[in-house]
Amino acid sequence: MTLTQQIVTIGVCVLGTMITRFLPFIVFSSNKPTPAYIQYLGRALPSAIFGMLVIYCLKNVEILGNTHGLPELIAIIAVIGLHMWKRQMLLSIAGGTVLYMVLVQVVF
């Protein structure tokens, strides 16, 4: 990649990020109430995306394989336990990910 291509690529990434960050504030001003549909999406999408990530992460688990899906099951239980304990999604996801990586790299 040439220097010009690198600069253009970085510029496009910065522009795309800025548009996605600033567009909601431009479209939905503070003077008008946010439409009910957008509020619904704000409530429903995080859980839907989290569920989709769980399915994506578990799609290639082989129950009949060497580990029988134990690292995944242990990590899922840890995520649920952490979330029930602290109610912080970032802690739950990070804790489960770190535990899973330790399990597959060191234990299994």
Short mmCIF file of N, CA and C in Angstrom, two decimals:
data_model
loop_
_atom_site.label_atom_id
_atom_site.label_comp_id
_atom_site.label_asym_id
_atom_site.label_seq_id
_atom_site.Cartn_x
_atom_site.Cartn_y
_atom_site.Cartn_z
N MET A 1 0.84 -1.17 0.00
CA MET A 1 0.00 0.00 0.00
C MET A 1 0.89 1.24 0.00
N THR A 2 0.62 2.12 -0.89
CA THR A 2 1.43 3.34 -0.95
C THR A 2 1.03 4.29 0.17
N LEU A 3 1.85 5.32 0.37
CA LEU A 3 1.57 6.29 1.41
C LEU A 3 0.25 7.00 1.15
N THR A 4 -0.03 7.34 -0.08
CA THR A 4 -1.28 8.00 -0.44
C THR A 4 -2.49 7.11 -0.12
N GLN A 5 -2.37 5.83 -0.46
CA GLN A 5 -3.45 4.89 -0.17
C GLN A 5 -3.66 4.74 1.33
N GLN A 6 -2.58 4.73 2.10
CA GLN A 6 -2.69 4.64 3.55
C GLN A 6 -3.40 5.87 4.12
N ILE A 7 -3.04 7.04 3.64
CA ILE A 7 -3.66 8.28 4.12
C ILE A 7 -5.15 8.30 3.77
N VAL A 8 -5.49 7.89 2.54
CA VAL A 8 -6.89 7.85 2.13
C VAL A 8 -7.66 6.84 2.98
N THR A 9 -7.09 5.67 3.22
CA THR A 9 -7.74 4.65 4.04
C THR A 9 -8.01 5.16 5.45
N ILE A 10 -7.02 5.77 6.06
CA ILE A 10 -7.19 6.32 7.41
C ILE A 10 -8.24 7.42 7.40
N GLY A 11 -8.21 8.28 6.39
CA GLY A 11 -9.21 9.34 6.28
C GLY A 11 -10.62 8.81 6.16
N VAL A 12 -10.81 7.78 5.34
CA VAL A 12 -12.13 7.18 5.16
C VAL A 12 -12.61 6.55 6.48
N CYS A 13 -11.71 5.88 7.19
CA CYS A 13 -12.08 5.29 8.48
C CYS A 13 -12.47 6.36 9.49
N VAL A 14 -11.71 7.43 9.55
CA VAL A 14 -12.02 8.53 10.47
C VAL A 14 -13.36 9.16 10.10
N LEU A 15 -13.59 9.39 8.82
CA LEU A 15 -14.84 9.99 8.37
C LEU A 15 -16.03 9.09 8.69
N GLY A 16 -15.88 7.80 8.43
CA GLY A 16 -16.96 6.86 8.73
C GLY A 16 -17.27 6.81 10.22
N THR A 17 -16.24 6.83 11.04
CA THR A 17 -16.44 6.83 12.49
C THR A 17 -17.13 8.11 12.95
N MET A 18 -16.68 9.24 12.43
CA MET A 18 -17.28 10.52 12.82
C MET A 18 -18.75 10.60 12.39
N ILE A 19 -19.06 10.12 11.20
CA ILE A 19 -20.44 10.15 10.73
C ILE A 19 -21.33 9.29 11.63
N THR A 20 -20.88 8.08 11.95
CA THR A 20 -21.71 7.21 12.79
C THR A 20 -21.84 7.75 14.21
N ARG A 21 -20.87 8.50 14.69
CA ARG A 21 -20.96 9.07 16.04
C ARG A 21 -21.81 10.33 16.09
N PHE A 22 -21.71 11.18 15.09
CA PHE A 22 -22.39 12.47 15.12
C PHE A 22 -23.78 12.45 14.50
N LEU A 23 -24.06 11.53 13.60
CA LEU A 23 -25.33 11.50 12.89
C LEU A 23 -26.54 11.41 13.82
N PRO A 24 -26.54 10.56 14.84
CA PRO A 24 -27.72 10.52 15.73
C PRO A 24 -28.01 11.86 16.40
N PHE A 25 -26.96 12.60 16.76
CA PHE A 25 -27.17 13.90 17.41
C PHE A 25 -27.70 14.94 16.42
N ILE A 26 -27.38 14.78 15.16
CA ILE A 26 -27.87 15.70 14.13
C ILE A 26 -29.31 15.36 13.76
N VAL A 27 -29.59 14.07 13.58
CA VAL A 27 -30.92 13.64 13.16
C VAL A 27 -31.94 13.81 14.28
N PHE A 28 -31.56 13.43 15.50
CA PHE A 28 -32.47 13.51 16.64
C PHE A 28 -32.01 14.63 17.57
N SER A 29 -32.52 15.81 17.33
CA SER A 29 -32.11 16.96 18.14
C SER A 29 -32.73 16.86 19.53
N SER A 30 -32.15 17.61 20.46
CA SER A 30 -32.65 17.58 21.83
C SER A 30 -33.95 18.37 21.99
N ASN A 31 -34.33 19.13 20.99
CA ASN A 31 -35.56 19.92 21.05
C ASN A 31 -36.81 19.07 20.86
N LYS A 32 -36.67 17.95 20.14
CA LYS A 32 -37.81 17.08 19.87
C LYS A 32 -37.61 15.75 20.60
N PRO A 33 -38.70 15.11 21.01
CA PRO A 33 -38.55 13.80 21.67
C PRO A 33 -38.11 12.74 20.65
N THR A 34 -37.34 11.79 21.14
CA THR A 34 -36.88 10.70 20.28
C THR A 34 -38.07 9.81 19.93
N PRO A 35 -38.21 9.43 18.66
CA PRO A 35 -39.34 8.57 18.26
C PRO A 35 -39.37 7.27 19.05
N ALA A 36 -40.58 6.78 19.27
CA ALA A 36 -40.77 5.56 20.07
C ALA A 36 -40.04 4.37 19.45
N TYR A 37 -40.03 4.29 18.13
CA TYR A 37 -39.36 3.17 17.45
C TYR A 37 -37.86 3.17 17.75
N ILE A 38 -37.23 4.33 17.75
CA ILE A 38 -35.80 4.43 18.04
C ILE A 38 -35.54 4.06 19.51
N GLN A 39 -36.43 4.47 20.40
CA GLN A 39 -36.28 4.09 21.81
C GLN A 39 -36.41 2.59 21.97
N TYR A 40 -37.34 1.99 21.22
CA TYR A 40 -37.49 0.54 21.26
C TYR A 40 -36.21 -0.15 20.78
N LEU A 41 -35.65 0.33 19.68
CA LEU A 41 -34.40 -0.25 19.17
C LEU A 41 -33.28 -0.13 20.20
N GLY A 42 -33.23 0.99 20.90
CA GLY A 42 -32.21 1.18 21.93
C GLY A 42 -32.35 0.20 23.07
N ARG A 43 -33.57 -0.25 23.34
CA ARG A 43 -33.79 -1.24 24.40
C ARG A 43 -33.59 -2.67 23.89
N ALA A 44 -33.99 -2.94 22.66
CA ALA A 44 -34.02 -4.32 22.16
C ALA A 44 -32.70 -4.77 21.52
N LEU A 45 -32.01 -3.88 20.83
CA LEU A 45 -30.83 -4.30 20.06
C LEU A 45 -29.67 -4.82 20.91
N PRO A 46 -29.34 -4.23 22.05
CA PRO A 46 -28.21 -4.79 22.80
C PRO A 46 -28.40 -6.26 23.17
N SER A 47 -29.58 -6.63 23.63
CA SER A 47 -29.84 -8.03 23.97
C SER A 47 -29.82 -8.91 22.73
N ALA A 48 -30.38 -8.42 21.64
CA ALA A 48 -30.41 -9.20 20.41
C ALA A 48 -29.00 -9.44 19.87
N ILE A 49 -28.17 -8.43 19.92
CA ILE A 49 -26.79 -8.57 19.45
C ILE A 49 -26.01 -9.51 20.36
N PHE A 50 -26.23 -9.39 21.66
CA PHE A 50 -25.56 -10.29 22.60
C PHE A 50 -25.96 -11.74 22.33
N GLY A 51 -27.25 -11.98 22.09
CA GLY A 51 -27.72 -13.33 21.77
C GLY A 51 -27.11 -13.85 20.47
N MET A 52 -27.01 -12.98 19.48
CA MET A 52 -26.41 -13.37 18.21
C MET A 52 -24.93 -13.73 18.39
N LEU A 53 -24.23 -12.97 19.23
CA LEU A 53 -22.82 -13.29 19.50
C LEU A 53 -22.67 -14.63 20.19
N VAL A 54 -23.57 -14.95 21.11
CA VAL A 54 -23.52 -16.25 21.79
C VAL A 54 -23.70 -17.37 20.77
N ILE A 55 -24.68 -17.24 19.90
CA ILE A 55 -24.90 -18.27 18.88
C ILE A 55 -23.70 -18.38 17.95
N TYR A 56 -23.14 -17.25 17.54
CA TYR A 56 -21.97 -17.26 16.66
C TYR A 56 -20.79 -17.95 17.34
N CYS A 57 -20.58 -17.69 18.62
CA CYS A 57 -19.45 -18.28 19.33
C CYS A 57 -19.61 -19.77 19.56
N LEU A 58 -20.83 -20.23 19.62
CA LEU A 58 -21.07 -21.65 19.92
C LEU A 58 -21.38 -22.49 18.69
N LYS A 59 -21.36 -21.89 17.50
CA LYS A 59 -21.78 -22.63 16.30
C LYS A 59 -20.85 -23.78 15.93
N ASN A 60 -19.57 -23.70 16.27
CA ASN A 60 -18.63 -24.75 15.89
C ASN A 60 -18.19 -25.62 17.07
N VAL A 61 -18.91 -25.57 18.16
CA VAL A 61 -18.56 -26.40 19.32
C VAL A 61 -18.91 -27.85 19.00
N GLU A 62 -17.94 -28.72 19.21
CA GLU A 62 -18.13 -30.14 18.95
C GLU A 62 -18.33 -30.86 20.28
N ILE A 63 -19.58 -31.26 20.54
CA ILE A 63 -19.90 -31.97 21.78
C ILE A 63 -19.18 -33.31 21.82
N LEU A 64 -18.98 -33.93 20.67
CA LEU A 64 -18.32 -35.24 20.61
C LEU A 64 -16.82 -35.12 20.40
N GLY A 65 -16.28 -33.90 20.45
CA GLY A 65 -14.85 -33.68 20.25
C GLY A 65 -14.05 -34.00 21.51
N ASN A 66 -12.78 -33.62 21.50
CA ASN A 66 -11.88 -33.93 22.61
C ASN A 66 -12.31 -33.29 23.92
N THR A 67 -12.70 -32.03 23.88
CA THR A 67 -13.03 -31.32 25.12
C THR A 67 -14.51 -31.40 25.46
N HIS A 68 -15.33 -31.94 24.55
CA HIS A 68 -16.77 -32.10 24.75
C HIS A 68 -17.47 -30.77 25.04
N GLY A 69 -16.89 -29.66 24.62
CA GLY A 69 -17.51 -28.37 24.85
C GLY A 69 -17.38 -27.85 26.27
N LEU A 70 -16.53 -28.48 27.07
CA LEU A 70 -16.38 -28.05 28.46
C LEU A 70 -15.83 -26.64 28.63
N PRO A 71 -14.80 -26.21 27.88
CA PRO A 71 -14.33 -24.84 28.05
C PRO A 71 -15.44 -23.81 27.77
N GLU A 72 -16.23 -24.07 26.74
CA GLU A 72 -17.31 -23.16 26.40
C GLU A 72 -18.37 -23.13 27.50
N LEU A 73 -18.72 -24.31 28.01
CA LEU A 73 -19.73 -24.41 29.06
C LEU A 73 -19.26 -23.72 30.34
N ILE A 74 -18.01 -23.94 30.71
CA ILE A 74 -17.47 -23.29 31.92
C ILE A 74 -17.45 -21.78 31.75
N ALA A 75 -17.05 -21.31 30.57
CA ALA A 75 -17.01 -19.86 30.33
C ALA A 75 -18.42 -19.27 30.34
N ILE A 76 -19.40 -19.98 29.79
CA ILE A 76 -20.78 -19.49 29.81
C ILE A 76 -21.29 -19.39 31.24
N ILE A 77 -21.02 -20.39 32.04
CA ILE A 77 -21.44 -20.36 33.45
C ILE A 77 -20.77 -19.20 34.18
N ALA A 78 -19.49 -18.95 33.87
CA ALA A 78 -18.78 -17.82 34.49
C ALA A 78 -19.39 -16.49 34.07
N VAL A 79 -19.74 -16.36 32.79
CA VAL A 79 -20.36 -15.12 32.31
C VAL A 79 -21.69 -14.89 33.02
N ILE A 80 -22.49 -15.93 33.12
CA ILE A 80 -23.79 -15.79 33.80
C ILE A 80 -23.58 -15.44 35.27
N GLY A 81 -22.64 -16.13 35.93
CA GLY A 81 -22.36 -15.84 37.33
C GLY A 81 -21.86 -14.43 37.55
N LEU A 82 -20.92 -13.99 36.73
CA LEU A 82 -20.41 -12.63 36.86
C LEU A 82 -21.50 -11.59 36.62
N HIS A 83 -22.35 -11.86 35.63
CA HIS A 83 -23.41 -10.89 35.34
C HIS A 83 -24.45 -10.86 36.46
N MET A 84 -24.78 -12.00 37.01
CA MET A 84 -25.74 -12.01 38.12
C MET A 84 -25.16 -11.33 39.36
N TRP A 85 -23.84 -11.44 39.53
CA TRP A 85 -23.18 -10.88 40.70
C TRP A 85 -23.01 -9.37 40.60
N LYS A 86 -22.44 -8.88 39.49
CA LYS A 86 -22.10 -7.46 39.36
C LYS A 86 -23.02 -6.66 38.44
N ARG A 87 -23.75 -7.33 37.55
CA ARG A 87 -24.63 -6.66 36.60
C ARG A 87 -23.89 -5.65 35.72
N GLN A 88 -22.68 -6.00 35.31
CA GLN A 88 -21.89 -5.17 34.41
C GLN A 88 -21.51 -6.00 33.20
N MET A 89 -22.07 -5.65 32.05
CA MET A 89 -21.88 -6.45 30.85
C MET A 89 -20.41 -6.54 30.43
N LEU A 90 -19.67 -5.43 30.53
CA LEU A 90 -18.27 -5.45 30.13
C LEU A 90 -17.47 -6.42 31.00
N LEU A 91 -17.71 -6.41 32.29
CA LEU A 91 -17.03 -7.35 33.19
C LEU A 91 -17.40 -8.78 32.86
N SER A 92 -18.65 -9.03 32.59
CA SER A 92 -19.10 -10.38 32.26
C SER A 92 -18.44 -10.89 30.99
N ILE A 93 -18.44 -10.06 29.95
CA ILE A 93 -17.86 -10.47 28.67
C ILE A 93 -16.35 -10.66 28.80
N ALA A 94 -15.68 -9.70 29.41
CA ALA A 94 -14.22 -9.78 29.56
C ALA A 94 -13.82 -10.95 30.43
N GLY A 95 -14.52 -11.14 31.54
CA GLY A 95 -14.20 -12.26 32.44
C GLY A 95 -14.39 -13.60 31.77
N GLY A 96 -15.49 -13.76 31.05
CA GLY A 96 -15.74 -15.01 30.34
C GLY A 96 -14.73 -15.26 29.24
N THR A 97 -14.35 -14.21 28.53
CA THR A 97 -13.37 -14.35 27.46
C THR A 97 -12.01 -14.74 28.01
N VAL A 98 -11.58 -14.06 29.06
CA VAL A 98 -10.27 -14.38 29.66
C VAL A 98 -10.28 -15.81 30.19
N LEU A 99 -11.34 -16.20 30.90
CA LEU A 99 -11.43 -17.56 31.43
C LEU A 99 -11.40 -18.58 30.30
N TYR A 100 -12.14 -18.33 29.23
CA TYR A 100 -12.16 -19.26 28.10
C TYR A 100 -10.77 -19.40 27.48
N MET A 101 -10.08 -18.28 27.29
CA MET A 101 -8.76 -18.33 26.68
C MET A 101 -7.77 -19.08 27.58
N VAL A 102 -7.86 -18.89 28.89
CA VAL A 102 -6.99 -19.65 29.81
C VAL A 102 -7.33 -21.14 29.72
N LEU A 103 -8.61 -21.46 29.68
CA LEU A 103 -9.01 -22.86 29.61
C LEU A 103 -8.50 -23.55 28.35
N VAL A 104 -8.65 -22.90 27.18
CA VAL A 104 -8.22 -23.56 25.95
C VAL A 104 -6.72 -23.53 25.74
N GLN A 105 -6.03 -22.56 26.34
CA GLN A 105 -4.57 -22.48 26.16
C GLN A 105 -3.80 -23.28 27.20
N VAL A 106 -4.32 -23.38 28.41
CA VAL A 106 -3.57 -23.99 29.50
C VAL A 106 -4.18 -25.31 29.96
N VAL A 107 -5.48 -25.34 30.16
CA VAL A 107 -6.11 -26.51 30.79
C VAL A 107 -6.43 -27.59 29.78
N PHE A 108 -7.15 -27.26 28.73
CA PHE A 108 -7.60 -28.29 27.77
C PHE A 108 -6.66 -28.38 26.60
#
